[in-house]
Short mmCIF file of C-alpha atoms in Angstrom, two decimals:
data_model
loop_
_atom_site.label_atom_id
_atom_site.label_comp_id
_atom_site.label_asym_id
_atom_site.label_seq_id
_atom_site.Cartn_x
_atom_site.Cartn_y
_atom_site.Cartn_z
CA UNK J 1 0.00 0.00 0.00
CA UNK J 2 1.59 3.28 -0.80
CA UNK J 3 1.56 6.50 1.17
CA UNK J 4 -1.30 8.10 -0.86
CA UNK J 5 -3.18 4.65 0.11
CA UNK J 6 -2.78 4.88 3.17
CA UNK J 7 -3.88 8.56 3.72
CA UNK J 8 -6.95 7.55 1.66
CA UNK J 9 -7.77 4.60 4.01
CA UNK J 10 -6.91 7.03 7.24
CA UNK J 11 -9.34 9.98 5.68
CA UNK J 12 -11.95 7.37 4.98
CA UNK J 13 -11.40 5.93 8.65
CA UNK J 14 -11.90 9.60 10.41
CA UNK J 15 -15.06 10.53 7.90
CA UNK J 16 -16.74 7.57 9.00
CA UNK J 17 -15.69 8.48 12.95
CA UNK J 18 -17.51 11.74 12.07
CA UNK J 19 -20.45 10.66 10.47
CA UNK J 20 -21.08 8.14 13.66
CA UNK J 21 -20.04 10.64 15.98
CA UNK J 22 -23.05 13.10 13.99
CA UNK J 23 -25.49 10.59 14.30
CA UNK J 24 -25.36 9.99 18.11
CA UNK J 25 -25.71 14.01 18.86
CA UNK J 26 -28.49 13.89 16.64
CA UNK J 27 -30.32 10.36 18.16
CA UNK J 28 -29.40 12.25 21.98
CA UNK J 29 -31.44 15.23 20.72
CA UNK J 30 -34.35 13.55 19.31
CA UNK J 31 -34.85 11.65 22.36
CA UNK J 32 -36.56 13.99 24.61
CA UNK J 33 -36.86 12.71 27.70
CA UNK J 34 -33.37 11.54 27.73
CA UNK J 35 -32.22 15.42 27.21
CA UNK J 36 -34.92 16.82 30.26
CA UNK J 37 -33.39 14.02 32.36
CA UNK J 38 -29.54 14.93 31.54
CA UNK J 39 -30.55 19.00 31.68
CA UNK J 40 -32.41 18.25 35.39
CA UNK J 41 -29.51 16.18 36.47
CA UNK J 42 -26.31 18.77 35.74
CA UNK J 43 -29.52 21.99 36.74
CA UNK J 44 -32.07 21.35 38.96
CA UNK J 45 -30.50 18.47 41.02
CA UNK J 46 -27.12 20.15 41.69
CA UNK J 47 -29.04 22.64 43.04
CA UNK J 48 -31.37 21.09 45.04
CA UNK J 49 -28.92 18.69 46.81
CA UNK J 50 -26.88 22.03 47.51
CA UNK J 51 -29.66 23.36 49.17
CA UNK J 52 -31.81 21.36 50.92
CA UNK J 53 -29.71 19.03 51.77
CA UNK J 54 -27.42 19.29 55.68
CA UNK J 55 -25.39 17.35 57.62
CA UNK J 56 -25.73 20.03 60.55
CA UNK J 57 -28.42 19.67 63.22
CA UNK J 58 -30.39 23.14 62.55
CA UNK J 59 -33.99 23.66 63.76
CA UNK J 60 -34.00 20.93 66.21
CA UNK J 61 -37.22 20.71 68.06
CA UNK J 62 -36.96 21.26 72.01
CA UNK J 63 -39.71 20.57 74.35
CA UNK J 64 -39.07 20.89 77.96
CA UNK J 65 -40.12 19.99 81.33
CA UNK J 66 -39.65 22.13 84.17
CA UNK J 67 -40.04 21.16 87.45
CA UNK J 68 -38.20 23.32 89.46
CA UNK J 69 -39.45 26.79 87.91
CA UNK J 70 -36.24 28.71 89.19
CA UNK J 71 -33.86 31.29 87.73
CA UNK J 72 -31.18 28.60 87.56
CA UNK J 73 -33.57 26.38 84.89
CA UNK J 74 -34.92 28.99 83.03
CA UNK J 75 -31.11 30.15 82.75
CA UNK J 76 -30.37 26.81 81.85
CA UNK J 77 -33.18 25.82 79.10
CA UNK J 78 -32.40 29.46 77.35
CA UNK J 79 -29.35 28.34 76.36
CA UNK J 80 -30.47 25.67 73.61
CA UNK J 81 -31.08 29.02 71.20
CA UNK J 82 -31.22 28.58 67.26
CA UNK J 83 -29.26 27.83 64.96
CA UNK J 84 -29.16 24.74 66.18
CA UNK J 85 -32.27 24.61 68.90
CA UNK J 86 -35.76 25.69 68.45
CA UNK J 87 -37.50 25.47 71.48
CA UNK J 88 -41.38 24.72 70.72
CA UNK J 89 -42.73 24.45 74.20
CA UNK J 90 -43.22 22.82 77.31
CA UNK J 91 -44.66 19.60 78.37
CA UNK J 92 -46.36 18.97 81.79
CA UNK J 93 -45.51 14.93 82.14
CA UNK J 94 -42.70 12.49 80.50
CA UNK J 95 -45.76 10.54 78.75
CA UNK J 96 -46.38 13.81 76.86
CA UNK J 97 -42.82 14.24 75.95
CA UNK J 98 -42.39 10.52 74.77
CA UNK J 99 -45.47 10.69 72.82
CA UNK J 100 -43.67 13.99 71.43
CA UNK J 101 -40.24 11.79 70.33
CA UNK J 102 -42.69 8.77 68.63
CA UNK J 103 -44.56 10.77 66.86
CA UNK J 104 -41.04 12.47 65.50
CA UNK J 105 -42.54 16.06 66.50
CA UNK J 106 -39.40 16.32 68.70
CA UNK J 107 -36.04 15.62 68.67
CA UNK J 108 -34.87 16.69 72.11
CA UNK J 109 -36.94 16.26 75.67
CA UNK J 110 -35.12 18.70 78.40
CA UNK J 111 -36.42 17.32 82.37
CA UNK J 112 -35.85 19.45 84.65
CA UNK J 113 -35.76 18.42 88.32
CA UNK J 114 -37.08 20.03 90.89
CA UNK J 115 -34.27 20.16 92.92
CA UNK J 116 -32.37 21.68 90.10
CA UNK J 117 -31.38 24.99 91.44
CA UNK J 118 -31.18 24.11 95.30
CA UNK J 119 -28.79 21.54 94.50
CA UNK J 120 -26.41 24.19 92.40
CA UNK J 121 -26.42 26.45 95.12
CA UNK J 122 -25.64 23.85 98.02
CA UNK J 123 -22.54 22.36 95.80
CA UNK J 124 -24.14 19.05 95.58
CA UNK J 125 -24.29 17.45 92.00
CA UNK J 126 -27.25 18.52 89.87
CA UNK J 127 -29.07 15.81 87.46
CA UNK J 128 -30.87 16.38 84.80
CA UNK J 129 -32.73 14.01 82.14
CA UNK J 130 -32.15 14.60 77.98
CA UNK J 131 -34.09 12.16 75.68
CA UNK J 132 -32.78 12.11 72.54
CA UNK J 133 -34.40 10.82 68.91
CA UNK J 134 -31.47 9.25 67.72
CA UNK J 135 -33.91 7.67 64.15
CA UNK J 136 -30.79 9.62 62.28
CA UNK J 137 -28.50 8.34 64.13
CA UNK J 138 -25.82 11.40 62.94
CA UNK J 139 -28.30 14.33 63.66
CA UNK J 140 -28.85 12.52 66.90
CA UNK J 141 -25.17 12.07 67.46
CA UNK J 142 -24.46 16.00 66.79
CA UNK J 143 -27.53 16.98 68.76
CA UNK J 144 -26.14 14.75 71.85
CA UNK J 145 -22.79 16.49 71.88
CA UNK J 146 -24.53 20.11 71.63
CA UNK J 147 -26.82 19.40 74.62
CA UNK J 148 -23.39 17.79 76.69
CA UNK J 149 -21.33 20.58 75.34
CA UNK J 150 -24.80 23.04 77.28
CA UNK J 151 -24.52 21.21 80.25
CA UNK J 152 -20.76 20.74 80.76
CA UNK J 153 -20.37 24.62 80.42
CA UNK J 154 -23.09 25.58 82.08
CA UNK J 155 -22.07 23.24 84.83
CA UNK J 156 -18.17 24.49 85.35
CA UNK J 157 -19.51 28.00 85.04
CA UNK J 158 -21.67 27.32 88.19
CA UNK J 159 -18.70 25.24 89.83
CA UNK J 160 -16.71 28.57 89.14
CA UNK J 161 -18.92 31.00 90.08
CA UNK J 162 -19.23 29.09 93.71
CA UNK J 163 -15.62 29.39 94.21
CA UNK J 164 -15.23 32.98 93.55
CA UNK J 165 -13.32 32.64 90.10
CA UNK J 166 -15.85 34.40 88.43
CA UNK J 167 -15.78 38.38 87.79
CA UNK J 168 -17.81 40.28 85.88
CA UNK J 169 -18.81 37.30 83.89
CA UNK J 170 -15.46 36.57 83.09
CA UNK J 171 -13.78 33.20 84.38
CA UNK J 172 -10.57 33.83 86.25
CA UNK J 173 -8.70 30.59 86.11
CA UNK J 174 -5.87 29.04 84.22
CA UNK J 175 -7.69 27.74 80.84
CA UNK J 176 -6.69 26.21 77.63
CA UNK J 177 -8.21 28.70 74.84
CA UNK J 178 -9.41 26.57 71.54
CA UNK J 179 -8.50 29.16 68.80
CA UNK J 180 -8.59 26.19 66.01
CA UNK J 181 -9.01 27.19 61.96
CA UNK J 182 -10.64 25.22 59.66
CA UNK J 183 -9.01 24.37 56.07
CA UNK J 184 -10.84 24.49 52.88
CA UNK J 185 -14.33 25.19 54.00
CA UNK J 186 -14.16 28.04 56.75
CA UNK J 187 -17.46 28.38 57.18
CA UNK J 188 -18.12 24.65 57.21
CA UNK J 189 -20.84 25.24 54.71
CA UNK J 190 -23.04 21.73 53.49
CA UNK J 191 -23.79 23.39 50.33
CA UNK J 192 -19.95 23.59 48.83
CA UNK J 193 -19.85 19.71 49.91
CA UNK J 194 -22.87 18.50 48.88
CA UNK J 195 -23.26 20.28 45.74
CA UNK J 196 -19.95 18.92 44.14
CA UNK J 197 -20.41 15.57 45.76
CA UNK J 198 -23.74 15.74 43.50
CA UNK J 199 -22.31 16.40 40.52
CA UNK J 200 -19.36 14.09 40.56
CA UNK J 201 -22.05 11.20 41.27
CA UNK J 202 -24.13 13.04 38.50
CA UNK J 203 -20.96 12.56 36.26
CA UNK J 204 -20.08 8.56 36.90
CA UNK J 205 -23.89 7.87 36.59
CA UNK J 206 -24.14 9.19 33.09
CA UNK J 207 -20.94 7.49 32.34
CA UNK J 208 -22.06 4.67 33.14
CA UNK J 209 -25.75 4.96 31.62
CA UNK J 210 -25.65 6.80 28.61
CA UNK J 211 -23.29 4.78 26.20
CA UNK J 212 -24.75 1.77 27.35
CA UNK J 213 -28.41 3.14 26.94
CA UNK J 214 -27.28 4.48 23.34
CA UNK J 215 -25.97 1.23 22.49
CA UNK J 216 -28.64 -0.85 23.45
CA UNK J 217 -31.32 1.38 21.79
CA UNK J 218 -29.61 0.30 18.57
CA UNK J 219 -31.08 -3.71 19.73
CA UNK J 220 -34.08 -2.05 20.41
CA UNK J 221 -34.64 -0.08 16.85
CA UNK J 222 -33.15 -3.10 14.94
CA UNK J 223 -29.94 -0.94 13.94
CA UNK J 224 -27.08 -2.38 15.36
CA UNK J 225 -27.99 -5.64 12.55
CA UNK J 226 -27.49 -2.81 9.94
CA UNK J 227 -24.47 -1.18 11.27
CA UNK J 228 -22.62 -4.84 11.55
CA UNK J 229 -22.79 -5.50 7.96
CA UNK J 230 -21.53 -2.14 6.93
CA UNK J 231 -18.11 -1.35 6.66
CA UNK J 232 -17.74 -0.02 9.86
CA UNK J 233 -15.59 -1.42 12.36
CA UNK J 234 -16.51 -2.77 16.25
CA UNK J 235 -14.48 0.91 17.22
CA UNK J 236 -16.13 2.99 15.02
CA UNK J 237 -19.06 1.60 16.41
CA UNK J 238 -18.48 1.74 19.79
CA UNK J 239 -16.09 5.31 20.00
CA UNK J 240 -18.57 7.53 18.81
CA UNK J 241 -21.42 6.48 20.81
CA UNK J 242 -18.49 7.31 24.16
CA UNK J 243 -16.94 10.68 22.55
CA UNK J 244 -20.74 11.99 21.95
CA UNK J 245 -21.71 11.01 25.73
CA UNK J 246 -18.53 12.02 27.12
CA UNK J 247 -18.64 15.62 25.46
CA UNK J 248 -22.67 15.98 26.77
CA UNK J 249 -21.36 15.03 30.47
CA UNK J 250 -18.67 17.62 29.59
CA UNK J 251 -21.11 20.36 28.66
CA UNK J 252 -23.54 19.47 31.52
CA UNK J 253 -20.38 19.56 33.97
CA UNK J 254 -19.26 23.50 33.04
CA UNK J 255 -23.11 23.96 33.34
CA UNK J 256 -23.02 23.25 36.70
CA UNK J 257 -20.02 24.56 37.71
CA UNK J 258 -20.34 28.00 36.28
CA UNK J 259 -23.74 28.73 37.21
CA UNK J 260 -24.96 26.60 40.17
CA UNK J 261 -21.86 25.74 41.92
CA UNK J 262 -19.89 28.72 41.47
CA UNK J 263 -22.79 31.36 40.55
CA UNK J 264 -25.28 29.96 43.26
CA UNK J 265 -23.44 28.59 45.53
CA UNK J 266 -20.49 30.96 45.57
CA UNK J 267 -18.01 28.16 46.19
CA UNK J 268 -15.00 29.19 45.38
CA UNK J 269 -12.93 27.07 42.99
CA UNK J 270 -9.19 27.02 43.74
CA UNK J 271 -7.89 24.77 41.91
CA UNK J 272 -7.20 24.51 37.70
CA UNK J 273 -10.39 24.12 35.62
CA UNK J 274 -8.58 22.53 32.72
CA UNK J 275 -7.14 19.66 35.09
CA UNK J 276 -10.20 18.99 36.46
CA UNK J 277 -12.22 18.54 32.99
CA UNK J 278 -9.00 16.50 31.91
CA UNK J 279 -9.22 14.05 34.32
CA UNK J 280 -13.02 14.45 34.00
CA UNK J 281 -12.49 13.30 30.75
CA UNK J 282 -10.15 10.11 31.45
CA UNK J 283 -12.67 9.14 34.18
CA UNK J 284 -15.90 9.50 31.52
CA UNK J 285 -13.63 7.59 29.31
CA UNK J 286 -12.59 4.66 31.41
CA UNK J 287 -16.07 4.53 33.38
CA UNK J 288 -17.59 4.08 30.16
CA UNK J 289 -16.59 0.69 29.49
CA UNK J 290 -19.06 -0.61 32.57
CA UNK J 291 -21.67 1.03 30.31
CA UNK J 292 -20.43 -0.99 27.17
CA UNK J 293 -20.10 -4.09 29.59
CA UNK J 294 -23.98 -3.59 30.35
CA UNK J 295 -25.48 -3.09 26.76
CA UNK J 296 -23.66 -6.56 25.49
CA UNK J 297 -25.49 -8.27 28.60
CA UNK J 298 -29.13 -5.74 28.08
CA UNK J 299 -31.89 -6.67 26.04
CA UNK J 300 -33.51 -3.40 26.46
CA UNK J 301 -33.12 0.06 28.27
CA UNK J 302 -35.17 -0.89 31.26
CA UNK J 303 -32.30 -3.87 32.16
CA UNK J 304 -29.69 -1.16 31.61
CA UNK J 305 -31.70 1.02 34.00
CA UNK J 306 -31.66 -1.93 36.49
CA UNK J 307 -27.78 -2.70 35.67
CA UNK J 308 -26.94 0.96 36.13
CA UNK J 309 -28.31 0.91 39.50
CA UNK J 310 -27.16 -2.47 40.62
CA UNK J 311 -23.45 -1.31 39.78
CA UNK J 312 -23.47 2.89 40.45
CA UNK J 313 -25.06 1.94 44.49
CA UNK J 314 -21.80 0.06 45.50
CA UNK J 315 -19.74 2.12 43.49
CA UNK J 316 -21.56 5.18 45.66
CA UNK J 317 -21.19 3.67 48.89
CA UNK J 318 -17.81 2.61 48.20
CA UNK J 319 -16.36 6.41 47.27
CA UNK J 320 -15.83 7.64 50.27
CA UNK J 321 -18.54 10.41 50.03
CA UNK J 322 -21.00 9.34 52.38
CA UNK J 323 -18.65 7.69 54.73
CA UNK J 324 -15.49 8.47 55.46
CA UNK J 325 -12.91 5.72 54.93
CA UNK J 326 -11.73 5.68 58.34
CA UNK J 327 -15.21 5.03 59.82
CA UNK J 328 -15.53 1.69 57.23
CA UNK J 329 -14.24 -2.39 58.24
CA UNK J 330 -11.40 -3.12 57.06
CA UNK J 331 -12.44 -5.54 54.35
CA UNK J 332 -15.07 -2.44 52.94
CA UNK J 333 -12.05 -0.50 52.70
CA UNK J 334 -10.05 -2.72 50.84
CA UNK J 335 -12.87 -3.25 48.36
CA UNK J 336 -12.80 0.78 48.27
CA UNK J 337 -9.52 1.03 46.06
CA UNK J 338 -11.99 -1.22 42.90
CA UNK J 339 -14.55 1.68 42.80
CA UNK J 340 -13.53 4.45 40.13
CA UNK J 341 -15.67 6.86 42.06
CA UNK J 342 -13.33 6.59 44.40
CA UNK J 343 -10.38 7.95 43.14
CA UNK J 344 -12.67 10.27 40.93
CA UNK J 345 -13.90 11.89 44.89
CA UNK J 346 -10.44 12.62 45.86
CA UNK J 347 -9.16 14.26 42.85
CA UNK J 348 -12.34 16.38 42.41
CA UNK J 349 -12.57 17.85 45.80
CA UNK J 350 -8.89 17.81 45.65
CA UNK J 351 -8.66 20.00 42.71
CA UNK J 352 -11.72 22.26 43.15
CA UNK J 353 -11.77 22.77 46.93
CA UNK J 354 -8.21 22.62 47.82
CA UNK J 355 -6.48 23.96 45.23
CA UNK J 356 -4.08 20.47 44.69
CA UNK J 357 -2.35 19.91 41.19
CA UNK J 358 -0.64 16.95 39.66
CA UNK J 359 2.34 16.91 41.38
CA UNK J 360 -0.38 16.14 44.83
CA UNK J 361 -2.66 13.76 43.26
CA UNK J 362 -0.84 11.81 40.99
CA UNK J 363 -1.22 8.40 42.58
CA UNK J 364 -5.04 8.73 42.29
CA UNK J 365 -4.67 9.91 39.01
CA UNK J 366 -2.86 6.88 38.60
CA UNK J 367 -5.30 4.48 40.29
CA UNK J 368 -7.95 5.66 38.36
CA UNK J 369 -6.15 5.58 34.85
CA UNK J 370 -4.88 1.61 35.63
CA UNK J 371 -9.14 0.60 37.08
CA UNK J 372 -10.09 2.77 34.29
CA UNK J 373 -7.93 1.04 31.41
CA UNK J 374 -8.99 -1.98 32.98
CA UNK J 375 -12.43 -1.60 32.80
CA UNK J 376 -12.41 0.34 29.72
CA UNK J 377 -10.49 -2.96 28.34
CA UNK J 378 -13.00 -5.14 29.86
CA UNK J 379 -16.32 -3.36 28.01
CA UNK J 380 -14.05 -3.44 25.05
CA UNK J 381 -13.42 -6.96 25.07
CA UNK J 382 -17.52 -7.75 25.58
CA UNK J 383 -18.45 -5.66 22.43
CA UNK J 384 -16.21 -7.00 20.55
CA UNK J 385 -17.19 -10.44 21.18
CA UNK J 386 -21.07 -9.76 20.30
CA UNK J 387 -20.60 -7.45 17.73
CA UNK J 388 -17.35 -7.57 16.06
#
């Protein structure tokens, strides 16, 4: 074959890559529903798991019950104050304020004893009863340590007061002052966390769904029969239907990021844009071959609805988003270094939030590239087998 040959076969090779690539924008944008799905997902859901979503306690509903009626209790109660606290009332009898926790109309039930502020004042220890609805077990957690955190102070300001150490509301004893700061997120605010953890999930679930939903609407329509006997190639079969999904997930990506995340949510992105669509890119790349994997096992888009799901929840649990590593068993965390998402969390939050570069994340760059090429290789390997 000589060189003009060859750059006849290679222009005839990249035409065809076009013409696919062409035909999968235009099948995505006649499908209608698909497009309102993919438009709510990078839009509407970024923003609502931004904003309505909280891992602080905020609001919490307080009832009380006090029995002792004194300066020292009503001193006491008006210290569970918002933002945390919202106290709603009082109850006359512990029935009322368990029937209150069942029926989930409060979180916190405050019992006062009657004995409450004779006991301060004599120096004899001072008990007092807080029930708890612990059904989230985290809120509950956080809403625990807030009422100990009350108490405890409350408690050694009394103790100090007794002893004189107390002047002018100041304490005047040797202390150890907590003057802490807070990296990356000064104001610890949910929305910066949860909106990007959204969208990075947003981004491996459309990996994952749409190739294999394009493919397998080709079985559906009765086109994949016609593309086999033409003279395209298993690749040019398979590539366009990942470069057209991977530049949508793209798109929908600097959609979210300009104008919810960034315009919204004022989070402030430190670090490079082009390294984080980059490695955006690998990771739509590589994650893609699950997707492939799916529609050579799918007989129709509802399965690779059901497939999507039964490999994106472990995948989601198994990131690191939810739940920090540290908290996991040892064997979940082993299994944790096999989910893309993984490696995908890390470098996102790394790059956006802290500002990291290459030269920081390079071994989950790594990691993800090697599961990536490996899965990637894997999807590969399945088309190729049906259809090639």
């Amino acid at each position: 074959m000589t060189t003009a040959d060859s750059i006849s076969v290679f222009r005839i090779w990249i035409r065809r890559l076009h013409v696919m690539t062409v035909k999968e924008f235009l099948q995505l944008f006649r499908d209608l529903v698909l497009l309102v799905f993919i438009i709510y997902a990078f839009t509407a859901d970024i923003y609502l798991a931004g904003s309505g979503v909280s891992l602080q306690v905020k609001e919490a509903p307080v009832y009380f019950m006090d029995n002792d009626k004194s300066q020292a209790s009503r001193e006491f109660l008006g210290r569970f104050l918002p933002p945390y606290f919202r106290v709603k009332g009082e109850v006359i009898s512990p029935i009322e304020g368990t029937a209150l926790l069942d029926k989930g109309d409060a979180m916190i039930v405050v019992d006062i004893p009657s004995s409450f502020q004779k006991s301060i004042f004599s120096g004899e220890p001072a008990r007092i009863q807080v029930q708890i609805d612990t059904t989230n077990s985290g809120l509950g957690f956080l809403a625990s340590s807030y009422a100990q955190q009350i108490a405890g102070k409350y408690g050694l300001e009394m103790a100090m007061e007794r002893i004189g150490l107390v002047d002018s509301g100041h304490i005047n004893a040797p202390m150890i002052i907590d003057d802490h700061r807070v990296w990356f997120n000064p104001n610890q605010d949910d929305r910066w966390f949860m909106s990007l953890s959204e969208l990075l999930t947003i981004v491996t679930l459309f990996s994952v769904l749409l190739p294999g939903a394009a493919m397998v609407r080709e079985k559906e329509r009765g086109t994949v029969e016609q593309l086999l006997v033409s003279p395209l190639s298993s690749f040019q079969i398979m590539f366009p239907k990942v470069l057209s999904m991977t530049t949508v997930i793209l798109i929908g990506s600097a959609i979210s990021i300009l104008f919810i995340i960034k315009g919204v949510f004022h989070v402030p992105l430190k670090g490079s844009l082009v390294l984080f669509f980059s490695i955006t890119t690998l990771y739509v790349f590589t994650t893609a071959g699950l997707g492939l994997f799916i529609s050579t096992i799918a007989k129709n888009l509802a399965q690779v609805g059901m497939m999507t799901v039964l490999i994106f929840v472990p995948m989601l649990f198994l990131s690191g988003a939810w739940t920090p590593p540290e908290a996991m068993p040892a064997w979940m965390r082993t299994v944790m270094y096999i989910s893309p998402l993984h490696y995908y969390i890390d470098t996102g939050f790394g790059i956006l939030l802290k500002g990291a570069g290459v030269r920081i994340l390079w071994r989950e760059i790594l990691g993800m590239a090697a599961l990536g090429s490996v899965i990637f290789g894997l999807g590969m390997w399945r088309f190729r087998k049906q259809f090639g």
